[in-house]
PDB file of C-alpha atoms in Angstrom:
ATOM      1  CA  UNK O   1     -47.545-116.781 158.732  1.00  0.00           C
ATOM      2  CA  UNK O   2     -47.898-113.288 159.819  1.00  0.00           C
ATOM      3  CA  UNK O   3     -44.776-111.637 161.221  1.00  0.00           C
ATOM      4  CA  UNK O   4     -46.440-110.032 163.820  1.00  0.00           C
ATOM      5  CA  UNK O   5     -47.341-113.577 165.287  1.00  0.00           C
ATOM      6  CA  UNK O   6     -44.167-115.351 164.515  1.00  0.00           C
ATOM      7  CA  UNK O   7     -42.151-115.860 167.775  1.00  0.00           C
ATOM      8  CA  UNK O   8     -38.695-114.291 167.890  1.00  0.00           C
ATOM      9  CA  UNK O   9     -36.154-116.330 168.911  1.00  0.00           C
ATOM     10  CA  UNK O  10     -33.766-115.718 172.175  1.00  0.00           C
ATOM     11  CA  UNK O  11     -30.812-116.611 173.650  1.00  0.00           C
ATOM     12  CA  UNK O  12     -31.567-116.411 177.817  1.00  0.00           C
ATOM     13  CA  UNK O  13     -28.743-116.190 180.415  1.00  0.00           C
ATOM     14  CA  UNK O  14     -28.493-115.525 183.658  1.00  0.00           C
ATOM     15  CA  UNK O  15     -26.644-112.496 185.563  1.00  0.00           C
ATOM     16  CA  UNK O  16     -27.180-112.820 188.963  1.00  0.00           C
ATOM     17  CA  UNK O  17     -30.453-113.850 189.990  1.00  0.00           C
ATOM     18  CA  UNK O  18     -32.340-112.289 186.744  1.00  0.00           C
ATOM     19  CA  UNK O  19     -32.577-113.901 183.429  1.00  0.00           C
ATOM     20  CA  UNK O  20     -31.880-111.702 180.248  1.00  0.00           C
ATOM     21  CA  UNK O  21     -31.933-112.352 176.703  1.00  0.00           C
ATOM     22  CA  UNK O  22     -30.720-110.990 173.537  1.00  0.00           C
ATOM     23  CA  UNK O  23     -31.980-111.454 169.774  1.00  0.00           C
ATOM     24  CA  UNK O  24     -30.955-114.408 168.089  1.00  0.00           C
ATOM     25  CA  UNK O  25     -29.197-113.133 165.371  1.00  0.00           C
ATOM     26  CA  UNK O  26     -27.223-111.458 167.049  1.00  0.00           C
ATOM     27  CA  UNK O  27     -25.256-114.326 168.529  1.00  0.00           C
ATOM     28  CA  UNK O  28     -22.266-115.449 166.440  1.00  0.00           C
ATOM     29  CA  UNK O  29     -21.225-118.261 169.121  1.00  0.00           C
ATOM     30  CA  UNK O  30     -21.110-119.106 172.589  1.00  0.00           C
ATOM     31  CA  UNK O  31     -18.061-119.835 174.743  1.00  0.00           C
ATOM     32  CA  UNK O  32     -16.828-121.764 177.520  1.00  0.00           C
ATOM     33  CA  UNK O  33     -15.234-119.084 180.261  1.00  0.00           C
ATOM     34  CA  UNK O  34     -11.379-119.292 180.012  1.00  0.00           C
ATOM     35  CA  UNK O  35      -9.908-116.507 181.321  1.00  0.00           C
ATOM     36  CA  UNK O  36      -9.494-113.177 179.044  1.00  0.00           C
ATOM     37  CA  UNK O  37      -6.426-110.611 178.899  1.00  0.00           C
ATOM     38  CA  UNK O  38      -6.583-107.740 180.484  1.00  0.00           C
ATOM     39  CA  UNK O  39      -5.743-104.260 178.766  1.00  0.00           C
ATOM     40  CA  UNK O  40      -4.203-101.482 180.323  1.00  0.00           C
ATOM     41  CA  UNK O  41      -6.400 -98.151 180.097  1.00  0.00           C
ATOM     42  CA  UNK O  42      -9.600 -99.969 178.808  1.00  0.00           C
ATOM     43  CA  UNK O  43     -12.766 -98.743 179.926  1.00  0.00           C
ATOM     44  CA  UNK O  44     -14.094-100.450 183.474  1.00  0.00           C
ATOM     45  CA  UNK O  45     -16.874-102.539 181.483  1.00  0.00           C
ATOM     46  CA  UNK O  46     -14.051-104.089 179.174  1.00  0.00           C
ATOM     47  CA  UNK O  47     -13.078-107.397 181.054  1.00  0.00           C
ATOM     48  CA  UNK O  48      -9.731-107.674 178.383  1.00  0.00           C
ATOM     49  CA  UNK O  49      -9.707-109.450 175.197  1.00  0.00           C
ATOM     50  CA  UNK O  50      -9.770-113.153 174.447  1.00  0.00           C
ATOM     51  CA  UNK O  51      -7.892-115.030 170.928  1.00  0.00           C
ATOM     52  CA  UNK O  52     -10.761-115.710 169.003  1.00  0.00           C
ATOM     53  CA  UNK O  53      -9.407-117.573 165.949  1.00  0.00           C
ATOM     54  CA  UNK O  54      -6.164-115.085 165.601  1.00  0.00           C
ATOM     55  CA  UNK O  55      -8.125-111.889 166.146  1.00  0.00           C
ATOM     56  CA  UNK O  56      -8.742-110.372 169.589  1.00  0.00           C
ATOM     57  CA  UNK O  57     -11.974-109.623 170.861  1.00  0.00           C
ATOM     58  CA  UNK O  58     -13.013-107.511 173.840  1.00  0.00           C
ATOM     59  CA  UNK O  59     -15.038-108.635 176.171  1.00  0.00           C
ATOM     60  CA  UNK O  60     -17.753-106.256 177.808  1.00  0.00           C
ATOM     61  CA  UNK O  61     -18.403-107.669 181.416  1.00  0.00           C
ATOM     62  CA  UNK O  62     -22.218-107.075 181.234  1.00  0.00           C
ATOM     63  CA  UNK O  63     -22.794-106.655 185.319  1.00  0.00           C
ATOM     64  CA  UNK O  64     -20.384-104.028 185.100  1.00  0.00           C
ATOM     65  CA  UNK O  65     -21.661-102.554 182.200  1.00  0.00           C
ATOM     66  CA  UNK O  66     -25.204-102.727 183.990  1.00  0.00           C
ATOM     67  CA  UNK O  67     -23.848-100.763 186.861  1.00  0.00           C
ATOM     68  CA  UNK O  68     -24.142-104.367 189.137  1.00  0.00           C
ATOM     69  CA  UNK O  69     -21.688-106.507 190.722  1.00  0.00           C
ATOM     70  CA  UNK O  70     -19.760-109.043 188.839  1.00  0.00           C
ATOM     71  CA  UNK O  71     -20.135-112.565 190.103  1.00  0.00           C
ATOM     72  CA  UNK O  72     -17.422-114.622 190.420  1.00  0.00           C
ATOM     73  CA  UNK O  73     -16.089-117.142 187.599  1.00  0.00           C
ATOM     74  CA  UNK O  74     -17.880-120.271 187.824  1.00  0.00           C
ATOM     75  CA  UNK O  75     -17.910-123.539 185.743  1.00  0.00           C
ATOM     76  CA  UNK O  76     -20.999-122.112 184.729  1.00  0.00           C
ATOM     77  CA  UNK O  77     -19.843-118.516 183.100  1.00  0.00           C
ATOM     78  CA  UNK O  78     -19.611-117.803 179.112  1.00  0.00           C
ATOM     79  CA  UNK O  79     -18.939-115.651 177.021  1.00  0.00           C
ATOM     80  CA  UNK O  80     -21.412-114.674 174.410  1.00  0.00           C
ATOM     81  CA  UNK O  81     -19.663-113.717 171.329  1.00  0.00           C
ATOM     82  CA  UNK O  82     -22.160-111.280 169.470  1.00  0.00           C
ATOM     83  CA  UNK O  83     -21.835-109.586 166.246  1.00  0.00           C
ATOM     84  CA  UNK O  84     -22.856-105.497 166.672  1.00  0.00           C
ATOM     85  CA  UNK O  85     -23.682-103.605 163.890  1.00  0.00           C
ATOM     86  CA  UNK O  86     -21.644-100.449 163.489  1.00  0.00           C
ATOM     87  CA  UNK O  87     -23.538 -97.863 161.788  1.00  0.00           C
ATOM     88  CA  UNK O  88     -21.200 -97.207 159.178  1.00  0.00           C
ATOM     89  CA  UNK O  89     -22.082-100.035 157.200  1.00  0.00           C
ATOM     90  CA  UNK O  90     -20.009-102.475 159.035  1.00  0.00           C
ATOM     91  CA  UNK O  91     -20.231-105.037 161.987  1.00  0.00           C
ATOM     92  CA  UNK O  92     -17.522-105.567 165.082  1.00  0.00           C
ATOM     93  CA  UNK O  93     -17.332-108.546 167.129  1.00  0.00           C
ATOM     94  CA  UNK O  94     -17.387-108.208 170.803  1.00  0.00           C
ATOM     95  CA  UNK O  95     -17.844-111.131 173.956  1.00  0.00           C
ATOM     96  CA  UNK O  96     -20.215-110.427 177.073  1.00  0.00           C
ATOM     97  CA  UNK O  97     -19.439-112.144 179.607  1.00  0.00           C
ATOM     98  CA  UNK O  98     -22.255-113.739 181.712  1.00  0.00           C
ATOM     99  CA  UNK O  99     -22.818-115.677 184.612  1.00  0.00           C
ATOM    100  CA  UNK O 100     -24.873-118.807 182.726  1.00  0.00           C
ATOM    101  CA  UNK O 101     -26.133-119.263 179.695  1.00  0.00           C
ATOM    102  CA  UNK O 102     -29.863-121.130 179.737  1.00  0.00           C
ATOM    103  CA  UNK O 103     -31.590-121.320 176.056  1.00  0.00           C
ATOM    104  CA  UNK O 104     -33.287-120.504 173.306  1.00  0.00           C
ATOM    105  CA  UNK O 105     -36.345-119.004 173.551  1.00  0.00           C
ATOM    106  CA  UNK O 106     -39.591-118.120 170.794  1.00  0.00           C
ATOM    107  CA  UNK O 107     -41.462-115.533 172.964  1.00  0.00           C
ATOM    108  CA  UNK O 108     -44.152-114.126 170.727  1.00  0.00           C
ATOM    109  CA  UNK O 109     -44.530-110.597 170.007  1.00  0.00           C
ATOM    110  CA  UNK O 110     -47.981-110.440 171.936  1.00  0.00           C
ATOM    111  CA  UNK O 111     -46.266-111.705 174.732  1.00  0.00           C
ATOM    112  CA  UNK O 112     -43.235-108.519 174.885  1.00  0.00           C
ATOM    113  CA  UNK O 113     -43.969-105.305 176.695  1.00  0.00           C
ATOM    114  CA  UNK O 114     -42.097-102.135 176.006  1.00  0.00           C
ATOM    115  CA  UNK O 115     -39.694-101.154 178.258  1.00  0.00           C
ATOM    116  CA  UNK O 116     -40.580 -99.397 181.410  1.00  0.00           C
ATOM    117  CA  UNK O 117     -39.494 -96.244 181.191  1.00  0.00           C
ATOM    118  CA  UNK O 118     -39.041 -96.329 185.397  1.00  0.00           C
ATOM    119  CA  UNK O 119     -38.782 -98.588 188.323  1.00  0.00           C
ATOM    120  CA  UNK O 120     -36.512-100.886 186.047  1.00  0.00           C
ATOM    121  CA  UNK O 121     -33.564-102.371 187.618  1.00  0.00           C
ATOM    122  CA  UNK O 122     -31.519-101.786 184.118  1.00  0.00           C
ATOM    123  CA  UNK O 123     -31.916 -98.009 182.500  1.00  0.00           C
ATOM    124  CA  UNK O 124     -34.448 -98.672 179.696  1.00  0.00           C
ATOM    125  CA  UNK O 125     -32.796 -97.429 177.008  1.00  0.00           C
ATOM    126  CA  UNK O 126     -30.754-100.376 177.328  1.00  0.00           C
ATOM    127  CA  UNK O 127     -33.957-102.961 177.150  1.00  0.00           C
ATOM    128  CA  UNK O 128     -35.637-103.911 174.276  1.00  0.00           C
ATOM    129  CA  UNK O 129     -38.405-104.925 175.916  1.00  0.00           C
ATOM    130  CA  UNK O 130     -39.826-107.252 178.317  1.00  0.00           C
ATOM    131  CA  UNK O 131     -40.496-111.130 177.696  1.00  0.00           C
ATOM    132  CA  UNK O 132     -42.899-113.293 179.686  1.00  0.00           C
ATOM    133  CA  UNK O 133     -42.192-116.901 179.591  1.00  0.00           C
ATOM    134  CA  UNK O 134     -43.679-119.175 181.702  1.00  0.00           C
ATOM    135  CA  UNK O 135     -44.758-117.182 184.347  1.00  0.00           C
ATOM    136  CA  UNK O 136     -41.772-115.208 184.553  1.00  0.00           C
ATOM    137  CA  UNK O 137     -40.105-111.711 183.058  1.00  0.00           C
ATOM    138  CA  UNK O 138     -37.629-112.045 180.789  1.00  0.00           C
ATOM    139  CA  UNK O 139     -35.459-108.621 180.594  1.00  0.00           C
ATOM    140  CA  UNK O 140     -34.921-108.570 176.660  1.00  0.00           C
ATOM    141  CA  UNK O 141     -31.505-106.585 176.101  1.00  0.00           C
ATOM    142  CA  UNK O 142     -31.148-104.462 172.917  1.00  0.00           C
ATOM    143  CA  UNK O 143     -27.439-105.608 172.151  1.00  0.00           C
ATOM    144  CA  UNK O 144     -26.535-102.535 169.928  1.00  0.00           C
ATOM    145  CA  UNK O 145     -27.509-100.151 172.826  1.00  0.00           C
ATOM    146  CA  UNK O 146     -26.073-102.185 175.561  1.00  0.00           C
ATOM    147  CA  UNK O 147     -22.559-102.369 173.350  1.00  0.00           C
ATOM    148  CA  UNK O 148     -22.453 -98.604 171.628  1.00  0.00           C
ATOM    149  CA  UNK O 149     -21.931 -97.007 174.972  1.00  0.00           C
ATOM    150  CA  UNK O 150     -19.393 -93.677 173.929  1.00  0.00           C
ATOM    151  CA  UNK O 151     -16.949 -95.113 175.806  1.00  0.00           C
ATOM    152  CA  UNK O 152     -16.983 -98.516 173.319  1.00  0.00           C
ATOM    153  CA  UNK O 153     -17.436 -96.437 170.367  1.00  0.00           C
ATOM    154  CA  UNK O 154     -13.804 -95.169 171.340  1.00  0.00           C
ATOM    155  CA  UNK O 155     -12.428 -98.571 171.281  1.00  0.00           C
ATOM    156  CA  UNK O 156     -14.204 -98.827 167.628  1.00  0.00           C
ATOM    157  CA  UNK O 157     -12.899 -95.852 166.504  1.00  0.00           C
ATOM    158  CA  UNK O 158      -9.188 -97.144 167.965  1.00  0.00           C
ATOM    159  CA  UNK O 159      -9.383-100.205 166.171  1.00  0.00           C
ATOM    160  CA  UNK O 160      -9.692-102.230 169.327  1.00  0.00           C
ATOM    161  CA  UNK O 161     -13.140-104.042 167.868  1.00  0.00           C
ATOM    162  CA  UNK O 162     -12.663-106.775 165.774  1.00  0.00           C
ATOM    163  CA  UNK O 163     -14.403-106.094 162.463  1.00  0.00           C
ATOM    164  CA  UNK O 164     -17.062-108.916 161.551  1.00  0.00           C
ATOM    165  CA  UNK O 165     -16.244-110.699 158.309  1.00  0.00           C
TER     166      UNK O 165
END
Protein backbone atom coordinates (compact mmCIF):
# COMPACT_ATOMS: atom_id res chain seq x y z
CA UNK A 1 0.00 0.00 0.00
CA UNK A 2 1.13 3.36 -0.99
CA UNK A 3 2.12 5.70 1.83
CA UNK A 4 0.59 8.49 0.45
CA UNK A 5 -2.88 6.65 0.85
CA UNK A 6 -2.27 4.98 4.12
CA UNK A 7 -4.28 6.78 6.88
CA UNK A 8 -2.27 8.26 9.75
CA UNK A 9 -3.35 7.49 12.89
CA UNK A 10 -4.58 10.18 15.72
CA UNK A 11 -5.19 10.60 19.06
CA UNK A 12 -8.39 13.37 19.25
CA UNK A 13 -9.22 15.36 22.43
CA UNK A 14 -11.13 17.95 23.23
CA UNK A 15 -10.13 21.60 24.62
CA UNK A 16 -13.00 23.49 24.97
CA UNK A 17 -15.47 23.17 22.40
CA UNK A 18 -12.81 22.19 19.48
CA UNK A 19 -11.40 18.82 18.92
CA UNK A 20 -7.53 18.52 18.29
CA UNK A 21 -5.32 15.76 17.60
CA UNK A 22 -1.78 14.85 17.66
CA UNK A 23 0.29 12.03 15.74
CA UNK A 24 0.15 8.74 17.09
CA UNK A 25 3.49 8.09 17.79
CA UNK A 26 3.91 10.56 19.59
CA UNK A 27 1.81 9.41 22.52
CA UNK A 28 3.70 7.39 25.14
CA UNK A 29 0.44 7.00 27.45
CA UNK A 30 -2.57 8.57 28.57
CA UNK A 31 -3.55 9.55 32.11
CA UNK A 32 -6.30 9.91 34.40
CA UNK A 33 -6.20 13.81 35.83
CA UNK A 34 -4.83 13.71 39.44
CA UNK A 35 -3.67 16.77 40.40
CA UNK A 36 0.10 17.90 39.41
CA UNK A 37 2.75 19.96 41.59
CA UNK A 38 3.22 23.16 41.06
CA UNK A 39 6.80 24.79 40.56
CA UNK A 40 7.81 28.00 41.64
CA UNK A 41 9.18 30.29 38.66
CA UNK A 42 7.98 27.89 35.83
CA UNK A 43 6.79 29.36 32.80
CA UNK A 44 2.73 30.24 32.80
CA UNK A 45 2.03 27.21 30.28
CA UNK A 46 3.78 24.70 32.81
CA UNK A 47 0.79 23.42 35.00
CA UNK A 48 3.73 21.69 37.61
CA UNK A 49 5.04 18.30 37.37
CA UNK A 50 3.40 14.97 38.10
CA UNK A 51 5.53 11.39 39.54
CA UNK A 52 5.58 9.48 36.59
CA UNK A 53 7.19 6.18 37.65
CA UNK A 54 10.01 8.05 39.97
CA UNK A 55 10.81 10.74 37.42
CA UNK A 56 8.96 14.07 37.23
CA UNK A 57 7.36 15.27 34.30
CA UNK A 58 6.05 18.73 33.45
CA UNK A 59 2.99 19.24 32.37
CA UNK A 60 2.26 21.96 29.58
CA UNK A 61 -1.45 23.14 30.16
CA UNK A 62 -2.26 23.26 26.38
CA UNK A 63 -5.22 26.15 26.66
CA UNK A 64 -2.70 28.17 28.19
CA UNK A 65 -0.13 27.38 25.95
CA UNK A 66 -2.76 28.18 23.08
CA UNK A 67 -3.26 31.60 24.50
CA UNK A 68 -7.14 30.27 25.67
CA UNK A 69 -8.73 29.78 28.89
CA UNK A 70 -8.17 26.74 30.93
CA UNK A 71 -11.29 24.82 31.78
CA UNK A 72 -11.81 23.59 34.93
CA UNK A 73 -10.76 19.94 36.19
CA UNK A 74 -13.36 17.57 35.37
CA UNK A 75 -13.76 13.73 35.71
CA UNK A 76 -13.23 14.01 32.22
CA UNK A 77 -9.53 15.80 32.00
CA UNK A 78 -6.10 13.81 31.12
CA UNK A 79 -3.07 14.17 30.72
CA UNK A 80 -1.42 13.11 27.55
CA UNK A 81 2.00 11.98 28.25
CA UNK A 82 3.95 12.53 24.85
CA UNK A 83 7.43 11.79 23.98
CA UNK A 84 9.16 15.14 22.06
CA UNK A 85 12.03 14.78 20.16
CA UNK A 86 14.87 17.06 21.17
CA UNK A 87 16.99 17.85 18.33
CA UNK A 88 20.09 16.83 19.76
CA UNK A 89 19.59 13.34 19.22
CA UNK A 90 17.52 12.76 22.21
CA UNK A 91 13.77 12.66 23.34
CA UNK A 92 12.10 14.38 26.72
CA UNK A 93 8.92 13.41 28.14
CA UNK A 94 6.39 16.01 28.84
CA UNK A 95 2.20 15.75 29.88
CA UNK A 96 -0.48 18.14 28.18
CA UNK A 97 -3.09 18.49 29.93
CA UNK A 98 -6.53 18.44 28.18
CA UNK A 99 -9.99 18.77 28.81
CA UNK A 100 -11.13 15.05 27.27
CA UNK A 101 -9.60 12.69 25.51
CA UNK A 102 -11.99 11.07 22.50
CA UNK A 103 -9.98 8.48 20.09
CA UNK A 104 -8.06 7.25 17.66
CA UNK A 105 -8.40 8.39 14.46
CA UNK A 106 -6.96 7.12 10.56
CA UNK A 107 -7.67 10.38 8.62
CA UNK A 108 -6.12 9.88 5.23
CA UNK A 109 -3.65 12.11 3.79
CA UNK A 110 -6.15 13.27 0.95
CA UNK A 111 -8.36 14.18 3.53
CA UNK A 112 -5.58 16.90 5.58
CA UNK A 113 -5.28 20.48 4.47
CA UNK A 114 -2.28 22.58 5.25
CA UNK A 115 -2.54 24.91 7.77
CA UNK A 116 -4.14 28.22 7.20
CA UNK A 117 -1.76 30.56 7.35
CA UNK A 118 -4.75 33.20 8.75
CA UNK A 119 -8.14 33.35 10.25
CA UNK A 120 -7.04 30.26 12.46
CA UNK A 121 -8.06 30.29 15.97
CA UNK A 122 -4.45 28.63 16.94
CA UNK A 123 -1.18 30.47 15.22
CA UNK A 124 -0.37 28.03 12.38
CA UNK A 125 2.90 27.36 12.99
CA UNK A 126 1.63 25.42 15.74
CA UNK A 127 -0.84 23.14 13.37
CA UNK A 128 0.15 20.48 11.38
CA UNK A 129 -2.59 20.59 9.42
CA UNK A 130 -6.20 20.25 9.24
CA UNK A 131 -8.25 16.84 9.47
CA UNK A 132 -11.80 16.31 8.23
CA UNK A 133 -13.60 13.52 9.80
CA UNK A 134 -16.99 13.03 9.48
CA UNK A 135 -18.13 16.19 8.55
CA UNK A 136 -16.11 18.01 10.89
CA UNK A 137 -12.40 19.84 11.21
CA UNK A 138 -10.08 18.27 13.10
CA UNK A 139 -7.20 20.90 14.21
CA UNK A 140 -4.09 18.46 13.80
CA UNK A 141 -1.35 19.83 16.37
CA UNK A 142 2.35 19.45 15.43
CA UNK A 143 3.51 18.29 19.03
CA UNK A 144 7.25 19.29 18.58
CA UNK A 145 6.18 22.91 17.71
CA UNK A 146 3.47 23.17 20.21
CA UNK A 147 6.18 21.82 23.05
CA UNK A 148 9.69 23.62 21.78
CA UNK A 149 8.34 27.01 22.62
CA UNK A 150 11.92 29.05 23.90
CA UNK A 151 10.53 29.28 27.00
CA UNK A 152 10.35 25.08 27.28
CA UNK A 153 13.59 24.77 25.64
CA UNK A 154 14.85 26.57 28.95
CA UNK A 155 13.37 24.00 31.10
CA UNK A 156 15.31 21.37 28.67
CA UNK A 157 18.32 23.01 28.87
CA UNK A 158 17.75 23.17 33.02
CA UNK A 159 17.21 19.66 33.22
CA UNK A 160 13.60 20.10 34.18
CA UNK A 161 12.44 17.58 31.08
CA UNK A 162 12.54 14.17 31.76
CA UNK A 163 14.78 12.48 29.19
CA UNK A 164 12.90 9.58 27.22
CA UNK A 165 14.51 6.19 27.71
Amino acid sequence: MNTMTMPAQYLSFMLGQEMFAIGILAVREILEYAGVTPVPQMPACISGVINLRGTAVPVLDLARRLERASSPISKRTCIIVVEVDSGEGGAFVIGILVDAVNAVLDIPPAEIEPAPSFGAQVRAELLQGIGKVDGRFVLLLNVQHVVAASELAALAEGGALAQAS
